[in-house]
JSON list of C-alpha atoms in Angstrom, two decimals:
[
{"chain": "A", "resi": 1, "resn": "UNK", "atom": "CA", "xyz": [36.76, -29.69, 233.80]},
{"chain": "A", "resi": 2, "resn": "UNK", "atom": "CA", "xyz": [38.20, -30.97, 230.59]},
{"chain": "A", "resi": 3, "resn": "UNK", "atom": "CA", "xyz": [35.58, -29.87, 228.08]},
{"chain": "A", "resi": 4, "resn": "UNK", "atom": "CA", "xyz": [35.14, -33.48, 227.01]},
{"chain": "A", "resi": 5, "resn": "UNK", "atom": "CA", "xyz": [32.44, -34.56, 229.50]},
{"chain": "A", "resi": 6, "resn": "UNK", "atom": "CA", "xyz": [29.09, -32.81, 229.98]},
{"chain": "A", "resi": 7, "resn": "UNK", "atom": "CA", "xyz": [28.45, -30.96, 233.26]},
{"chain": "A", "resi": 8, "resn": "UNK", "atom": "CA", "xyz": [24.77, -30.41, 232.62]},
{"chain": "A", "resi": 9, "resn": "UNK", "atom": "CA", "xyz": [22.57, -27.53, 233.65]},
{"chain": "A", "resi": 10, "resn": "UNK", "atom": "CA", "xyz": [18.90, -28.41, 234.10]},
{"chain": "A", "resi": 11, "resn": "UNK", "atom": "CA", "xyz": [17.90, -25.10, 232.51]},
{"chain": "A", "resi": 12, "resn": "UNK", "atom": "CA", "xyz": [19.18, -23.19, 229.48]},
{"chain": "A", "resi": 13, "resn": "UNK", "atom": "CA", "xyz": [22.79, -22.09, 229.70]},
{"chain": "A", "resi": 14, "resn": "UNK", "atom": "CA", "xyz": [22.54, -18.44, 228.71]},
{"chain": "A", "resi": 15, "resn": "UNK", "atom": "CA", "xyz": [19.96, -15.78, 228.03]},
{"chain": "A", "resi": 16, "resn": "UNK", "atom": "CA", "xyz": [22.21, -12.82, 227.27]},
{"chain": "A", "resi": 17, "resn": "UNK", "atom": "CA", "xyz": [25.48, -12.10, 225.48]},
{"chain": "A", "resi": 18, "resn": "UNK", "atom": "CA", "xyz": [27.30, -15.23, 224.36]},
{"chain": "A", "resi": 19, "resn": "UNK", "atom": "CA", "xyz": [30.72, -14.51, 222.89]},
{"chain": "A", "resi": 20, "resn": "UNK", "atom": "CA", "xyz": [33.04, -11.55, 222.88]},
{"chain": "A", "resi": 21, "resn": "UNK", "atom": "CA", "xyz": [31.61, -8.40, 221.24]},
{"chain": "A", "resi": 22, "resn": "UNK", "atom": "CA", "xyz": [35.00, -7.26, 219.88]},
{"chain": "A", "resi": 23, "resn": "UNK", "atom": "CA", "xyz": [35.61, -8.90, 216.44]},
{"chain": "A", "resi": 24, "resn": "UNK", "atom": "CA", "xyz": [39.39, -9.16, 216.92]},
{"chain": "A", "resi": 25, "resn": "UNK", "atom": "CA", "xyz": [38.79, -11.48, 219.93]},
{"chain": "A", "resi": 26, "resn": "UNK", "atom": "CA", "xyz": [36.62, -14.05, 218.08]},
{"chain": "A", "resi": 27, "resn": "UNK", "atom": "CA", "xyz": [39.64, -15.94, 216.79]},
{"chain": "A", "resi": 28, "resn": "UNK", "atom": "CA", "xyz": [40.94, -16.44, 220.31]},
{"chain": "A", "resi": 29, "resn": "UNK", "atom": "CA", "xyz": [40.17, -19.74, 222.04]},
{"chain": "A", "resi": 30, "resn": "UNK", "atom": "CA", "xyz": [40.09, -17.73, 225.29]},
{"chain": "A", "resi": 31, "resn": "UNK", "atom": "CA", "xyz": [37.11, -15.71, 224.01]},
{"chain": "A", "resi": 32, "resn": "UNK", "atom": "CA", "xyz": [35.21, -18.79, 222.80]},
{"chain": "A", "resi": 33, "resn": "UNK", "atom": "CA", "xyz": [32.51, -20.40, 224.95]},
{"chain": "A", "resi": 34, "resn": "UNK", "atom": "CA", "xyz": [32.00, -24.14, 225.14]},
{"chain": "A", "resi": 35, "resn": "UNK", "atom": "CA", "xyz": [28.23, -24.57, 225.50]},
{"chain": "A", "resi": 36, "resn": "UNK", "atom": "CA", "xyz": [27.54, -28.28, 225.63]},
{"chain": "A", "resi": 37, "resn": "UNK", "atom": "CA", "xyz": [26.00, -31.11, 227.63]},
{"chain": "A", "resi": 38, "resn": "UNK", "atom": "CA", "xyz": [22.93, -29.17, 228.78]},
{"chain": "A", "resi": 39, "resn": "UNK", "atom": "CA", "xyz": [19.59, -30.87, 229.45]},
{"chain": "A", "resi": 40, "resn": "UNK", "atom": "CA", "xyz": [17.80, -28.08, 227.58]},
{"chain": "A", "resi": 41, "resn": "UNK", "atom": "CA", "xyz": [18.97, -25.37, 225.16]},
{"chain": "A", "resi": 42, "resn": "UNK", "atom": "CA", "xyz": [22.63, -24.46, 225.21]},
{"chain": "A", "resi": 43, "resn": "UNK", "atom": "CA", "xyz": [21.73, -20.84, 224.44]},
{"chain": "A", "resi": 44, "resn": "UNK", "atom": "CA", "xyz": [18.30, -19.33, 225.02]},
{"chain": "A", "resi": 45, "resn": "UNK", "atom": "CA", "xyz": [17.58, -15.90, 223.57]},
{"chain": "A", "resi": 46, "resn": "UNK", "atom": "CA", "xyz": [14.22, -14.71, 224.89]},
{"chain": "A", "resi": 47, "resn": "UNK", "atom": "CA", "xyz": [12.91, -11.17, 225.26]},
{"chain": "A", "resi": 48, "resn": "UNK", "atom": "CA", "xyz": [16.22, -9.83, 223.95]},
{"chain": "A", "resi": 49, "resn": "UNK", "atom": "CA", "xyz": [17.10, -7.47, 221.13]},
{"chain": "A", "resi": 50, "resn": "UNK", "atom": "CA", "xyz": [20.32, -7.06, 219.18]},
{"chain": "A", "resi": 51, "resn": "UNK", "atom": "CA", "xyz": [22.46, -9.60, 221.05]},
{"chain": "A", "resi": 52, "resn": "UNK", "atom": "CA", "xyz": [25.43, -11.17, 219.25]},
{"chain": "A", "resi": 53, "resn": "UNK", "atom": "CA", "xyz": [26.30, -14.85, 219.61]},
{"chain": "A", "resi": 54, "resn": "UNK", "atom": "CA", "xyz": [29.69, -15.21, 217.82]},
{"chain": "A", "resi": 55, "resn": "UNK", "atom": "CA", "xyz": [32.51, -17.74, 217.89]},
{"chain": "A", "resi": 56, "resn": "UNK", "atom": "CA", "xyz": [31.21, -20.52, 220.17]},
{"chain": "A", "resi": 57, "resn": "UNK", "atom": "CA", "xyz": [31.31, -24.31, 220.22]},
{"chain": "A", "resi": 58, "resn": "UNK", "atom": "CA", "xyz": [27.69, -25.36, 220.86]},
{"chain": "A", "resi": 59, "resn": "UNK", "atom": "CA", "xyz": [26.98, -29.08, 221.24]},
{"chain": "A", "resi": 60, "resn": "UNK", "atom": "CA", "xyz": [30.61, -30.18, 220.75]},
{"chain": "A", "resi": 61, "resn": "UNK", "atom": "CA", "xyz": [33.61, -30.98, 222.91]},
{"chain": "A", "resi": 62, "resn": "UNK", "atom": "CA", "xyz": [36.31, -28.40, 223.63]},
{"chain": "A", "resi": 63, "resn": "UNK", "atom": "CA", "xyz": [38.03, -29.13, 220.32]},
{"chain": "A", "resi": 64, "resn": "UNK", "atom": "CA", "xyz": [34.83, -28.83, 218.27]},
{"chain": "A", "resi": 65, "resn": "UNK", "atom": "CA", "xyz": [35.41, -32.32, 216.86]},
{"chain": "A", "resi": 66, "resn": "UNK", "atom": "CA", "xyz": [33.16, -34.66, 218.90]},
{"chain": "A", "resi": 67, "resn": "UNK", "atom": "CA", "xyz": [29.51, -34.38, 219.95]},
{"chain": "A", "resi": 68, "resn": "UNK", "atom": "CA", "xyz": [28.62, -33.32, 223.48]},
{"chain": "A", "resi": 69, "resn": "UNK", "atom": "CA", "xyz": [24.91, -32.71, 223.00]},
{"chain": "A", "resi": 70, "resn": "UNK", "atom": "CA", "xyz": [22.59, -30.08, 224.34]},
{"chain": "A", "resi": 71, "resn": "UNK", "atom": "CA", "xyz": [18.89, -30.78, 223.89]},
{"chain": "A", "resi": 72, "resn": "UNK", "atom": "CA", "xyz": [18.80, -27.84, 221.42]},
{"chain": "A", "resi": 73, "resn": "UNK", "atom": "CA", "xyz": [21.88, -25.81, 220.46]},
{"chain": "A", "resi": 74, "resn": "UNK", "atom": "CA", "xyz": [20.34, -22.33, 220.23]},
{"chain": "A", "resi": 75, "resn": "UNK", "atom": "CA", "xyz": [16.67, -21.53, 220.94]},
{"chain": "A", "resi": 76, "resn": "UNK", "atom": "CA", "xyz": [15.27, -18.12, 219.99]},
{"chain": "A", "resi": 77, "resn": "UNK", "atom": "CA", "xyz": [11.83, -17.21, 221.37]},
{"chain": "A", "resi": 78, "resn": "UNK", "atom": "CA", "xyz": [10.21, -13.78, 221.51]},
{"chain": "A", "resi": 79, "resn": "UNK", "atom": "CA", "xyz": [13.50, -12.13, 220.59]},
{"chain": "A", "resi": 80, "resn": "UNK", "atom": "CA", "xyz": [14.27, -9.67, 217.79]},
{"chain": "A", "resi": 81, "resn": "UNK", "atom": "CA", "xyz": [17.28, -8.70, 215.69]},
{"chain": "A", "resi": 82, "resn": "UNK", "atom": "CA", "xyz": [19.82, -11.08, 217.27]},
{"chain": "A", "resi": 83, "resn": "UNK", "atom": "CA", "xyz": [22.74, -12.48, 215.26]},
{"chain": "A", "resi": 84, "resn": "UNK", "atom": "CA", "xyz": [23.99, -16.05, 215.60]},
{"chain": "A", "resi": 85, "resn": "UNK", "atom": "CA", "xyz": [27.50, -16.13, 214.12]},
{"chain": "A", "resi": 86, "resn": "UNK", "atom": "CA", "xyz": [28.82, -13.25, 212.06]},
{"chain": "A", "resi": 87, "resn": "UNK", "atom": "CA", "xyz": [30.47, -12.25, 208.80]},
{"chain": "A", "resi": 88, "resn": "UNK", "atom": "CA", "xyz": [34.10, -12.79, 209.89]},
{"chain": "A", "resi": 89, "resn": "UNK", "atom": "CA", "xyz": [35.47, -16.36, 209.91]},
{"chain": "A", "resi": 90, "resn": "UNK", "atom": "CA", "xyz": [36.24, -16.20, 213.64]},
{"chain": "A", "resi": 91, "resn": "UNK", "atom": "CA", "xyz": [32.65, -15.23, 214.41]},
{"chain": "A", "resi": 92, "resn": "UNK", "atom": "CA", "xyz": [31.39, -18.53, 213.04]},
{"chain": "A", "resi": 93, "resn": "UNK", "atom": "CA", "xyz": [29.83, -20.83, 215.63]},
{"chain": "A", "resi": 94, "resn": "UNK", "atom": "CA", "xyz": [30.27, -24.56, 215.48]},
{"chain": "A", "resi": 95, "resn": "UNK", "atom": "CA", "xyz": [26.75, -25.81, 216.26]},
{"chain": "A", "resi": 96, "resn": "UNK", "atom": "CA", "xyz": [26.60, -29.56, 215.99]},
{"chain": "A", "resi": 97, "resn": "UNK", "atom": "CA", "xyz": [25.92, -32.80, 217.84]},
{"chain": "A", "resi": 98, "resn": "UNK", "atom": "CA", "xyz": [22.78, -31.53, 219.59]},
{"chain": "A", "resi": 99, "resn": "UNK", "atom": "CA", "xyz": [19.97, -33.98, 220.32]},
{"chain": "A", "resi": 100, "resn": "UNK", "atom": "CA", "xyz": [17.19, -32.19, 218.40]},
{"chain": "A", "resi": 101, "resn": "UNK", "atom": "CA", "xyz": [17.82, -28.86, 216.65]},
{"chain": "A", "resi": 102, "resn": "UNK", "atom": "CA", "xyz": [21.02, -26.95, 216.06]},
{"chain": "A", "resi": 103, "resn": "UNK", "atom": "CA", "xyz": [19.07, -23.67, 215.94]},
{"chain": "A", "resi": 104, "resn": "UNK", "atom": "CA", "xyz": [15.36, -23.46, 216.77]},
{"chain": "A", "resi": 105, "resn": "UNK", "atom": "CA", "xyz": [13.58, -20.19, 216.00]},
{"chain": "A", "resi": 106, "resn": "UNK", "atom": "CA", "xyz": [10.02, -19.93, 217.36]},
{"chain": "A", "resi": 107, "resn": "UNK", "atom": "CA", "xyz": [7.61, -17.90, 215.25]},
{"chain": "A", "resi": 108, "resn": "UNK", "atom": "CA", "xyz": [5.48, -15.90, 217.68]},
{"chain": "A", "resi": 109, "resn": "UNK", "atom": "CA", "xyz": [7.10, -12.56, 218.59]},
{"chain": "A", "resi": 110, "resn": "UNK", "atom": "CA", "xyz": [10.41, -13.58, 217.01]},
{"chain": "A", "resi": 111, "resn": "UNK", "atom": "CA", "xyz": [11.54, -11.41, 214.08]},
{"chain": "A", "resi": 112, "resn": "UNK", "atom": "CA", "xyz": [14.68, -10.17, 212.36]},
{"chain": "A", "resi": 113, "resn": "UNK", "atom": "CA", "xyz": [17.03, -12.81, 213.80]},
{"chain": "A", "resi": 114, "resn": "UNK", "atom": "CA", "xyz": [19.81, -14.09, 211.54]},
{"chain": "A", "resi": 115, "resn": "UNK", "atom": "CA", "xyz": [22.16, -17.05, 211.47]},
{"chain": "A", "resi": 116, "resn": "UNK", "atom": "CA", "xyz": [25.42, -16.44, 209.62]},
{"chain": "A", "resi": 117, "resn": "UNK", "atom": "CA", "xyz": [28.27, -18.71, 208.57]},
{"chain": "A", "resi": 118, "resn": "UNK", "atom": "CA", "xyz": [27.07, -21.84, 210.31]},
{"chain": "A", "resi": 119, "resn": "UNK", "atom": "CA", "xyz": [29.40, -24.74, 209.67]},
{"chain": "A", "resi": 120, "resn": "UNK", "atom": "CA", "xyz": [28.62, -28.36, 210.48]},
{"chain": "A", "resi": 121, "resn": "UNK", "atom": "CA", "xyz": [31.71, -30.38, 211.38]},
{"chain": "A", "resi": 122, "resn": "UNK", "atom": "CA", "xyz": [30.28, -33.48, 213.06]}
]
């Protein structure tokens, strides 16, 4: 695994915690997830509450510089009060290069979710 070629899942990659909950670890490449090359959403938050999603590369290669598309980067459905990104620079996700949406937030049963410090690099 090089992080430069997609090893696709046929379903969404994650439904729970994505990223390290301790802020001092967000700047570490070892704490970062590479969530790319999936046939569906890279991250699916459904029926969850208060989950953080900080400091990930979603839809990019391991360096965050080339596209390696998911269908959708982050999909939020029926989830409340989740945070994509964060207020610290290291908590910022790179969400880019996805086939359809970077972040898709469904309306029914989905409230109080926030996206912070998104940065498009591709």
